[in-house]
Coordinates of C-alpha atoms in Angstrom, one line a residue:
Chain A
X98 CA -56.5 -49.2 7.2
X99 CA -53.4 -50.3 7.3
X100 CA -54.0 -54.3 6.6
X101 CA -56.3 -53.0 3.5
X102 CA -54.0 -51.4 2.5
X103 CA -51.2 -53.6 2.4
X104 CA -53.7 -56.3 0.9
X105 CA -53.6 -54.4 -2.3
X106 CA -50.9 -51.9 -2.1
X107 CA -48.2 -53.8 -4.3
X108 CA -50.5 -54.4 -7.4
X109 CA -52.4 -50.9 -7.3
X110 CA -49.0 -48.9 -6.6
X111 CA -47.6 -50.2 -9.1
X112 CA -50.5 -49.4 -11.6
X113 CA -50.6 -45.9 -10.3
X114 CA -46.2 -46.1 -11.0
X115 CA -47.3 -46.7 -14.7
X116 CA -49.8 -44.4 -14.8
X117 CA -47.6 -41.8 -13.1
X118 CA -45.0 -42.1 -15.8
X119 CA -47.3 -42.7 -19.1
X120 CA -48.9 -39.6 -18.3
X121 CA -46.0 -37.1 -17.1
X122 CA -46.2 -34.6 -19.2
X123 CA -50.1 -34.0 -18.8
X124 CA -50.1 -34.3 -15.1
X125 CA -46.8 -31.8 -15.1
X126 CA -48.9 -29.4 -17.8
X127 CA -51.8 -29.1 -15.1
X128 CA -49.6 -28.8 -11.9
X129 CA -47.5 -25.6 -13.4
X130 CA -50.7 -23.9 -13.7
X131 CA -51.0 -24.7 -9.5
X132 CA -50.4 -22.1 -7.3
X133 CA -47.5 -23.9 -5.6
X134 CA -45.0 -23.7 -8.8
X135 CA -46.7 -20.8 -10.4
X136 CA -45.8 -18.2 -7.8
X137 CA -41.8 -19.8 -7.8
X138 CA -41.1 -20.0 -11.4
X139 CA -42.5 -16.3 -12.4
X140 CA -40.1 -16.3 -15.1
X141 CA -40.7 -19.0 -17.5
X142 CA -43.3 -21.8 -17.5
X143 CA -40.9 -24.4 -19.4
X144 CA -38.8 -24.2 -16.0
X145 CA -42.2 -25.0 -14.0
X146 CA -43.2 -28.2 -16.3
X147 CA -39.3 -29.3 -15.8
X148 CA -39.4 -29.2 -12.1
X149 CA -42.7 -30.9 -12.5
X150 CA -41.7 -34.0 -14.4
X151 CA -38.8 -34.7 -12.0
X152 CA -41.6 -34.6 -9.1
X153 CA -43.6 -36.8 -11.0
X154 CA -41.1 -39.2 -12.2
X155 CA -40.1 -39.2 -8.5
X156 CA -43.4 -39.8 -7.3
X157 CA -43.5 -42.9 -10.0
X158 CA -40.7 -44.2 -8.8
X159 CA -42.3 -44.0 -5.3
X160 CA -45.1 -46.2 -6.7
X161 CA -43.3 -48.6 -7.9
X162 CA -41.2 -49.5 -4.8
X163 CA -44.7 -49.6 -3.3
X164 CA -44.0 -47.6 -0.3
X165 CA -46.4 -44.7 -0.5
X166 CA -46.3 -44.1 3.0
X167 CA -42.7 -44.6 3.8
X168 CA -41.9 -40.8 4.6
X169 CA -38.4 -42.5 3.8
X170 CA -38.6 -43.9 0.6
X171 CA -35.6 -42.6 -1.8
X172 CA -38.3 -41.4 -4.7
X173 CA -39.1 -38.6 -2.0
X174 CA -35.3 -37.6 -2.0
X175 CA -35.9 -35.8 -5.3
X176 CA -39.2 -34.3 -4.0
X177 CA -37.8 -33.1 -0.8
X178 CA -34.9 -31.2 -3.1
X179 CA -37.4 -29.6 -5.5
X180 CA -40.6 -28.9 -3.7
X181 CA -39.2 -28.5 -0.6
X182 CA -37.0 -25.8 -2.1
X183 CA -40.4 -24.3 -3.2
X184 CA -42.2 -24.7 0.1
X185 CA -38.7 -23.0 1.7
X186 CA -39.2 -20.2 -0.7
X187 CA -43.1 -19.7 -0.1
X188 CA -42.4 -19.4 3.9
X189 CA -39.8 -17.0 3.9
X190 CA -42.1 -14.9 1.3
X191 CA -44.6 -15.1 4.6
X192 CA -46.6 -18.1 4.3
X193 CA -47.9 -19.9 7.0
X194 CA -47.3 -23.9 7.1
X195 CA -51.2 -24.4 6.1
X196 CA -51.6 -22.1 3.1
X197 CA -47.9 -24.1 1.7
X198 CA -50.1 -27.5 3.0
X199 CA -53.2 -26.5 1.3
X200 CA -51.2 -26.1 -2.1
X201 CA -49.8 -29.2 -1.8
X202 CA -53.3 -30.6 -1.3
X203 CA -53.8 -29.0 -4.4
X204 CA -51.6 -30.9 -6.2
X205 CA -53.7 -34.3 -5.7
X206 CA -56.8 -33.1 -8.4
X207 CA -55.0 -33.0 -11.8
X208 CA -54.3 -36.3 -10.6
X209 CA -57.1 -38.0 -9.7
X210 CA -59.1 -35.9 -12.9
X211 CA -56.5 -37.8 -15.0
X212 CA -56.9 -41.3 -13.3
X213 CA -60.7 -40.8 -13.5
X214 CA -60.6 -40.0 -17.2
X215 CA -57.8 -42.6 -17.5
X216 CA -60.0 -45.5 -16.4
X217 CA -63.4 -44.4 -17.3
X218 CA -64.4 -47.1 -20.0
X219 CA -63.1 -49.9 -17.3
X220 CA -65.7 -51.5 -16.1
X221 CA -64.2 -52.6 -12.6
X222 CA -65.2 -49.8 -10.3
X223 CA -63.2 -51.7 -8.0
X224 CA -59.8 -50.9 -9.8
X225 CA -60.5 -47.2 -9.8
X226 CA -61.3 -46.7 -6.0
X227 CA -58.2 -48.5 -5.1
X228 CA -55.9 -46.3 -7.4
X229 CA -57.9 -43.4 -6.6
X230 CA -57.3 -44.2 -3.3
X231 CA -53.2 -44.9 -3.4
X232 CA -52.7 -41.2 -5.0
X233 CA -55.0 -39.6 -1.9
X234 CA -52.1 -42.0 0.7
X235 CA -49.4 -41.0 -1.9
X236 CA -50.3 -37.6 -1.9
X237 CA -50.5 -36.9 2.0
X238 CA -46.9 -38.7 2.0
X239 CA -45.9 -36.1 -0.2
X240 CA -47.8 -33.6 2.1
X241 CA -46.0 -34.9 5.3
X242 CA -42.7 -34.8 3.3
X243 CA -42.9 -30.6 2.3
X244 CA -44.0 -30.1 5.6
X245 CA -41.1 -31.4 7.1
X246 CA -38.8 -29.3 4.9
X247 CA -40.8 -26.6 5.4
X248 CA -40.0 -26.4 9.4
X249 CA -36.4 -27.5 8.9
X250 CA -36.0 -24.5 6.6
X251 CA -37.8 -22.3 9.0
X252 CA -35.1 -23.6 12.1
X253 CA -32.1 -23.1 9.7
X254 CA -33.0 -20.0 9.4
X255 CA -34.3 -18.9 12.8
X256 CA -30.7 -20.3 13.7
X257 CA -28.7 -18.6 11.6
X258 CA -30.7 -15.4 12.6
X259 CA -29.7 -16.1 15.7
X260 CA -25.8 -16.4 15.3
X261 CA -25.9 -13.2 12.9
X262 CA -27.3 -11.7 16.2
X263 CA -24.8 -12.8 18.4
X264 CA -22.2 -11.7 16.4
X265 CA -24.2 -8.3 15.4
X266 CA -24.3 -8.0 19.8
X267 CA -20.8 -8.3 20.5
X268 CA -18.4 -6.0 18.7
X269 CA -15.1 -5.5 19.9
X270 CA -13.8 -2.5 19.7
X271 CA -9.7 -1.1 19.0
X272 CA -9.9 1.6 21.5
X273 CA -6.2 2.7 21.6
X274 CA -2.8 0.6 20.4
X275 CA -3.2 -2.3 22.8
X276 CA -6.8 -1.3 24.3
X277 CA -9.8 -3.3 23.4
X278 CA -13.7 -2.9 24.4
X279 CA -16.9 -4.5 24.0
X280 CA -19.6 -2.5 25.0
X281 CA -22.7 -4.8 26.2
X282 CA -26.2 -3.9 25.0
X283 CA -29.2 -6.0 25.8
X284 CA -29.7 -8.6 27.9
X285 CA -26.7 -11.4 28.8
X286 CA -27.4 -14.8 28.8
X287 CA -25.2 -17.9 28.9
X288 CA -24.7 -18.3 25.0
X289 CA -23.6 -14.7 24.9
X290 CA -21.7 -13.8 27.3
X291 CA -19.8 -17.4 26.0
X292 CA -20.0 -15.0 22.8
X293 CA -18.4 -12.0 24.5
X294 CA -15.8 -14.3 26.1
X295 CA -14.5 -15.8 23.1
X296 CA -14.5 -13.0 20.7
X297 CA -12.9 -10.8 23.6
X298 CA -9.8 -13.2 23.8
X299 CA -9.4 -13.5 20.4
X300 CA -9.4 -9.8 19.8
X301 CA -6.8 -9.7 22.7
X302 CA -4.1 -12.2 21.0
X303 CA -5.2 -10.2 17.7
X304 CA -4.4 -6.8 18.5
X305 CA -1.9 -7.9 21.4
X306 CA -4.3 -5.7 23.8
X307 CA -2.7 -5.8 27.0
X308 CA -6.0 -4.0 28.5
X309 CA -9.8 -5.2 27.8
X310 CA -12.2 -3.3 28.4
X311 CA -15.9 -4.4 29.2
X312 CA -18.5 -2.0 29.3
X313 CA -22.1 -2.9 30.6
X314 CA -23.7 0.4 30.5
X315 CA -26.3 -1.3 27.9
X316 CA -27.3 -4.1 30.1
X317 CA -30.5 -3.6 31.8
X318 CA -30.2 -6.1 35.1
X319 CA -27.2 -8.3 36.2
X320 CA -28.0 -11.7 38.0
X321 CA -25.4 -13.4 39.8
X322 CA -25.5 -15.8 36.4
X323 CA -23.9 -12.9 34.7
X324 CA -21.8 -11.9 37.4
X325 CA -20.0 -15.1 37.3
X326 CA -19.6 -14.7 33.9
X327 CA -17.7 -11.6 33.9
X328 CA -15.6 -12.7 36.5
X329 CA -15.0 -16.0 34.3
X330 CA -14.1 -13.5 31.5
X331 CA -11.6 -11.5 33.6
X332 CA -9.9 -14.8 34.8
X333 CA -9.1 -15.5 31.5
X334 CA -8.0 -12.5 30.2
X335 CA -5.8 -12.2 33.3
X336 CA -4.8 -15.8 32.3
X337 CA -3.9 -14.5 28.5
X338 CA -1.6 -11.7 30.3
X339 CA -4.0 -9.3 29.5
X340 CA -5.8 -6.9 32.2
X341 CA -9.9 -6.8 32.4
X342 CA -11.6 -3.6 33.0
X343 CA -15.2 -3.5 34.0
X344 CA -16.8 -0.1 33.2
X345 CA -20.5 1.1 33.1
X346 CA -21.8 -0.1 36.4
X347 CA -25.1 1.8 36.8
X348 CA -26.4 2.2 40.6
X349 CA -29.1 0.3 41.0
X350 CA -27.0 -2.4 39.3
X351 CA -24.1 -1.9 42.0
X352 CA -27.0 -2.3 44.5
X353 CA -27.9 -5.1 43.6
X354 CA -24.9 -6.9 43.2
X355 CA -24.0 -5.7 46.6
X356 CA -27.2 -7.6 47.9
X357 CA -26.6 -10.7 46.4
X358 CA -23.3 -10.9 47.8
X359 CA -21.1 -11.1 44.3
X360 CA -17.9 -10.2 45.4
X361 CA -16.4 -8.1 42.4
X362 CA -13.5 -6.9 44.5
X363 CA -10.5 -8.2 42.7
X364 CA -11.7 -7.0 39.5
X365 CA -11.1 -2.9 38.5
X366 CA -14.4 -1.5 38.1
X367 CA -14.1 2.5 36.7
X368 CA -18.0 4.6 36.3
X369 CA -17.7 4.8 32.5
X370 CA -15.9 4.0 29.5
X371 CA -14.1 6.8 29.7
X372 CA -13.0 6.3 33.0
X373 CA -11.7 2.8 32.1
X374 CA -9.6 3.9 28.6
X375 CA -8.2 6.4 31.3
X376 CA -7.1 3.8 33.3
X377 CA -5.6 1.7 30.8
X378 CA -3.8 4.9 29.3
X379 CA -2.0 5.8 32.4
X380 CA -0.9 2.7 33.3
X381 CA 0.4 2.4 29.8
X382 CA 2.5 5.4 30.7
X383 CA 0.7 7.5 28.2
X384 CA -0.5 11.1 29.6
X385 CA -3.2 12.9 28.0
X386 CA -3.1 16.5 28.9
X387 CA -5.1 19.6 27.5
X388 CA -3.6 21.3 24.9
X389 CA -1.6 24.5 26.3
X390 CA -3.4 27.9 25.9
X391 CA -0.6 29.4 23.5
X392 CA -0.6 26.5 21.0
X393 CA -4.5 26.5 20.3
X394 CA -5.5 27.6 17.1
X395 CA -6.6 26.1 13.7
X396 CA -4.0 23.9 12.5
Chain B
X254 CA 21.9 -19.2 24.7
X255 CA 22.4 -22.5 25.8
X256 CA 20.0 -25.4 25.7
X257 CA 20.5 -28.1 28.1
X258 CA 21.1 -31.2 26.3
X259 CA 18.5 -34.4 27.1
X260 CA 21.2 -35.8 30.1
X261 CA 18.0 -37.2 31.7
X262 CA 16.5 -40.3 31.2
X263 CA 12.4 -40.2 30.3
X264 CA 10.1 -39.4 27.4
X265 CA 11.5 -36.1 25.6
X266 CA 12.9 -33.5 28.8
X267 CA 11.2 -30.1 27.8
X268 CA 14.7 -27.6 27.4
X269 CA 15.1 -25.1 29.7
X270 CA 17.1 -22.1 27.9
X271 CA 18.9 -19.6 30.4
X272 CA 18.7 -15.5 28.5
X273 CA 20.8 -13.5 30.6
X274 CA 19.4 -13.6 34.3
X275 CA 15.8 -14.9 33.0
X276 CA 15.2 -19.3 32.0
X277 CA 13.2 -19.8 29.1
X278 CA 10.7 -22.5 29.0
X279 CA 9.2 -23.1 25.6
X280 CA 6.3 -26.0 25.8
X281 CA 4.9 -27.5 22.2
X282 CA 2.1 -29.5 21.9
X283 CA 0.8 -32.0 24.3
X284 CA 2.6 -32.6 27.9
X285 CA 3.0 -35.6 29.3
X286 CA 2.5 -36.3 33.4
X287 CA 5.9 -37.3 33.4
X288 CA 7.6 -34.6 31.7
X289 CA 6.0 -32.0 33.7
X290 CA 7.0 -33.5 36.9
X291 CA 10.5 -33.9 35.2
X292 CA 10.3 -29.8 34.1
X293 CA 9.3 -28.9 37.5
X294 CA 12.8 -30.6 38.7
X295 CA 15.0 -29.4 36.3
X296 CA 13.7 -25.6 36.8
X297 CA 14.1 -25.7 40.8
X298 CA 17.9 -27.1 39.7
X299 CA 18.7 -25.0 37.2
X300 CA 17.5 -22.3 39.5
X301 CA 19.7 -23.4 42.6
X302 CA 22.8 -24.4 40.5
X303 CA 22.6 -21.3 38.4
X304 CA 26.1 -18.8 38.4
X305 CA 24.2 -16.0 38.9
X306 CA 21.2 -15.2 40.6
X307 CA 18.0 -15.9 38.5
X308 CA 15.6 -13.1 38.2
X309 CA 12.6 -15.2 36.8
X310 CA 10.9 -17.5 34.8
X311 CA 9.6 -17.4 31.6
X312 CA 6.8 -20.3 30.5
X313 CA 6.0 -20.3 26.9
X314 CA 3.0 -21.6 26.5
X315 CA 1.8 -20.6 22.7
X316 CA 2.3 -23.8 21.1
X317 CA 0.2 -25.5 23.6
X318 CA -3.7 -26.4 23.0
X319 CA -4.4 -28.4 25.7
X320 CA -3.9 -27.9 29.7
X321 CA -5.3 -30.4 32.2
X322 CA -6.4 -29.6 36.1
X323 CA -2.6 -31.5 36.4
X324 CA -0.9 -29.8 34.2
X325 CA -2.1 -26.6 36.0
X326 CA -1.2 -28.0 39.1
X327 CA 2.4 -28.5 38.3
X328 CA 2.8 -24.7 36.9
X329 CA 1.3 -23.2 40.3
X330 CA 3.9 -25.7 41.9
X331 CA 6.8 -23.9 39.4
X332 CA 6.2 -20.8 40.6
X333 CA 5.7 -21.5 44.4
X334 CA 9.0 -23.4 44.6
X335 CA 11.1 -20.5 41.9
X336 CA 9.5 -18.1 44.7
X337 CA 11.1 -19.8 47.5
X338 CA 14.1 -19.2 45.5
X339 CA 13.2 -16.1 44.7
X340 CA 12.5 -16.3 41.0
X341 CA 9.7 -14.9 39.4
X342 CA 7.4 -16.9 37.5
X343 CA 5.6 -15.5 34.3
X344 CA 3.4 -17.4 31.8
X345 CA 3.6 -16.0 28.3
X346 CA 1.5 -16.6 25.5
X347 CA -1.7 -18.2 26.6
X348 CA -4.2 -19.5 23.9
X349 CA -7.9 -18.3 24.6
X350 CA -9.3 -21.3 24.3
X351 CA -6.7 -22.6 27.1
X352 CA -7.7 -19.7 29.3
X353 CA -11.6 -20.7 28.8
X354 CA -11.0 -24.6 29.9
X355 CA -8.9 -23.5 33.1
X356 CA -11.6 -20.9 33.9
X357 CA -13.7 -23.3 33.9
X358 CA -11.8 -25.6 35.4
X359 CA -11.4 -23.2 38.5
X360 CA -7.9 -23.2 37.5
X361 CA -7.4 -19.1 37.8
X362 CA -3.7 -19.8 39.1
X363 CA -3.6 -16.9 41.4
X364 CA -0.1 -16.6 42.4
X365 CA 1.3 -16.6 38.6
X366 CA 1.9 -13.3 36.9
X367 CA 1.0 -13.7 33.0
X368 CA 1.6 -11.8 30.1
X369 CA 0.9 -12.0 26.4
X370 CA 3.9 -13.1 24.8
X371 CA 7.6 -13.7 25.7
X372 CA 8.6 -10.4 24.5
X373 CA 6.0 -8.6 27.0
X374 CA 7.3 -11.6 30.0
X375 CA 10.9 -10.6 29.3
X376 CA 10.0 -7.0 29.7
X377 CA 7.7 -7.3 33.1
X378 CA 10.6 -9.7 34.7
X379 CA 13.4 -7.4 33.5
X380 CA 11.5 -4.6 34.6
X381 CA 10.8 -5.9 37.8
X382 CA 14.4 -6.3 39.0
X383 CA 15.5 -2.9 37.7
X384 CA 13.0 -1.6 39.8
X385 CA 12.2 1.3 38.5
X386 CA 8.6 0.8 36.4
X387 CA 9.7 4.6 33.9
X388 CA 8.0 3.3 30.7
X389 CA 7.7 6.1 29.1
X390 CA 5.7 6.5 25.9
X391 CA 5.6 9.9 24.4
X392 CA 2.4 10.6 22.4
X393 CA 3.2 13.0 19.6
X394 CA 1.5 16.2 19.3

């Protein structure tokens, strides 16, 4: 495949280049009817035919460096900006990699329908395989090509999900003048409670907290992983000049980091938030008291 | 407020500011071995030499972005040796990310008292030798 190809690659690619080019503007009439750019540009076919002729003068261009299957070639810059901005649109709207490869495939008829009509008075039968045959390896290129955008789209976005998540998981919260909490839901894994850390310390240079506050009524188990974590996190607060509260202990939680040994004693440890802004509060100097009987009334 | 001029030899002496009963270390940017080591004298002088009894020290440590294992060493070495001489050491001002890398380092420096700026340093020292912890902040009704 690969040696008969190469045998007549340079001539053939470069006929299909001409072709390509000569005729753009019928080849881009029959692909804005496809399903690919039809669903995209709803608005106006004009914009459809445009983006087309760039893909096809791209795909010329392709031809005529004769490197149809060089996923690298520089033509397949422009493709990878235009279709691949397609394809990028067509998964988030729910499509699954084949159905966007199956429209690409799609592409390859108006093609070869213009090549056949194209070369039908030629006599050499020969001439016509071989170009038939360079837009099938030129089209799969192209295939490859949207794919690849397709999945890098879909990452970029899985991990840019993923860091509005983080962030979404880990408010901190201005809990008094100088008193600042995050209360954990969820499960804690390395990446966030590196989260938590960080956006706990900043808050605490921010709002000049000298207490923090972490609350952990939300999280379900605690493994020594996420044990050393929190001590990591109270280090460093202690570090900043700031004192770490840790609230929310359930029981079965306590039990369990009894059994595996974590030693959590030189870090304060109140039953519930409450409990902990107490704490800060007082040692803060401030006391909250119930209101006396004879001062109670609307005000 | 007086700064004690360069009388040593070696790459740039960090000053050492005397406010009152309390020495004032401010460290900026990046701290050579040698400096440190040279810091760690002049404090332990300063203390011994000083007119009147020295109630603590104050390390500054805001402007600094980077602090190695070393480094970290020499500050726990500060405060043992201002101890002896019964100073108080207090580090003021520490950047998060600073407090990350000697976390992780297993740095935790356990006999240093910290606070989060010089303002709240000068407070806990001068509060400490009054002895009498009566901060009292009335909440309004």
């Amino acid at each position: 495949m690969q040696v008969a190809e190469h045998d007549t690659a340079p001539g053939t690619a470069k006929e299909l280049g001409a072709f390509l080019e000569h005729r753009r503007e019928q080849i881009a009439q029959r692909w804005a009817d496809a399903a690919l750019f039809r669903t995209v540009f709803t608005v106006s076919r004009d914009e459809a035919v445009e983006a087309c002729k760039a893909v096809v003068d791209a795909l010329a261009d392709v031809s005529r460096s004769g490197r149809l299957e060089d996923v690298e070639a520089p033509g397949f810059f422009t493709v990878r900006d235009q279709l691949g901005r397609m394809a990028a649109a067509r998964a988030r709207a729910g499509f699954t990699p084949t159905q966007i490869a199956g429209e690409v495939a799609g592409l390859r008829e108006p093609v070869t329908a213009l090549l056949r009509a194209e070369f039908q008075d030629d006599a050499d039968d020969a001439r016509v395989t071989a170009c038939t045959q360079a837009v099938t390896v030129l089209t799969s290129t192209l295939r490859l090509v949207i794919m690849e955008t397709t999945v890098s789209a879909g990452e970029e976005l899985i991990a840019r999900q993923r860091q509005q998540l983080l962030e979404v998981a880990t408010p901190v919260i201005k809990l008094w003048d100088g008193v600042v909490a995050v209360p954990l839901i969820g499960t804690l894994d390395s990446a966030r409670s590196q989260v938590v850390m960080e956006s706990l310390l900043e808050a605490i240079v921010d709002q000049r907290a000298a207490y923090a506050i972490l609350d952990i009524t939300g999280v379900p188990t605690v493994d020594s992983l996420v044990a050393q974590h929190l001590m990591k996190t109270v280090a460093a607060a202690r570090l900043m000049g700031a004192e770490c509260i840790v609230s929310g202990i359930r029981p079965a939680i306590a039990q369990t980091i009894v059994q595996l040994g974590i030693d959590l004693g030189s870090i304060i440890t109140r039953a519930g938030l409450a409990d902990a802004l107490a704490y800060a509060l007082t040692r803060q100097g401030i006391v909250v008291s119930a209101r006396p009987v004879t001062e109670a009334g609307p005000r | 407020m007086t700064g004690l001029p360069a009388m040593h030899p070696g790459p740039g002496p960090v000053p050492v500011l005397a406010l009152g009963d309390v020495l004032l270390v401010t460290l900026q940017g990046e701290l050579h071995d040698g400096a440190a080591e040279q810091l760690q004298h002049d404090i332990s002088r300063r203390i011994a030499s000083s007119p009147m009894p020295v109630a603590g020290v104050v390390i500054d440590l805001s402007g600094v972005e980077i602090i190695d294992s070393f480094l970290g060493r020499v500050l726990a070495e500060i405060a043992a040796s201002a101890r002896l001489l019964a100073a108080r050491t207090t580090l003021a001002g520490m950047r998060p990310a600073v407090a990350i890398t000697l976390v992780e380092l297993g740095l935790t420096l356990p006999g240093l008292s910290t606070a989060l700026n010089v303002e709240k340093a000068l407070s806990l020292l001068g509060r400490a030798s009054s002895a009498a912890p009566t901060a009292h902040l009335e909440e309004g009704a």
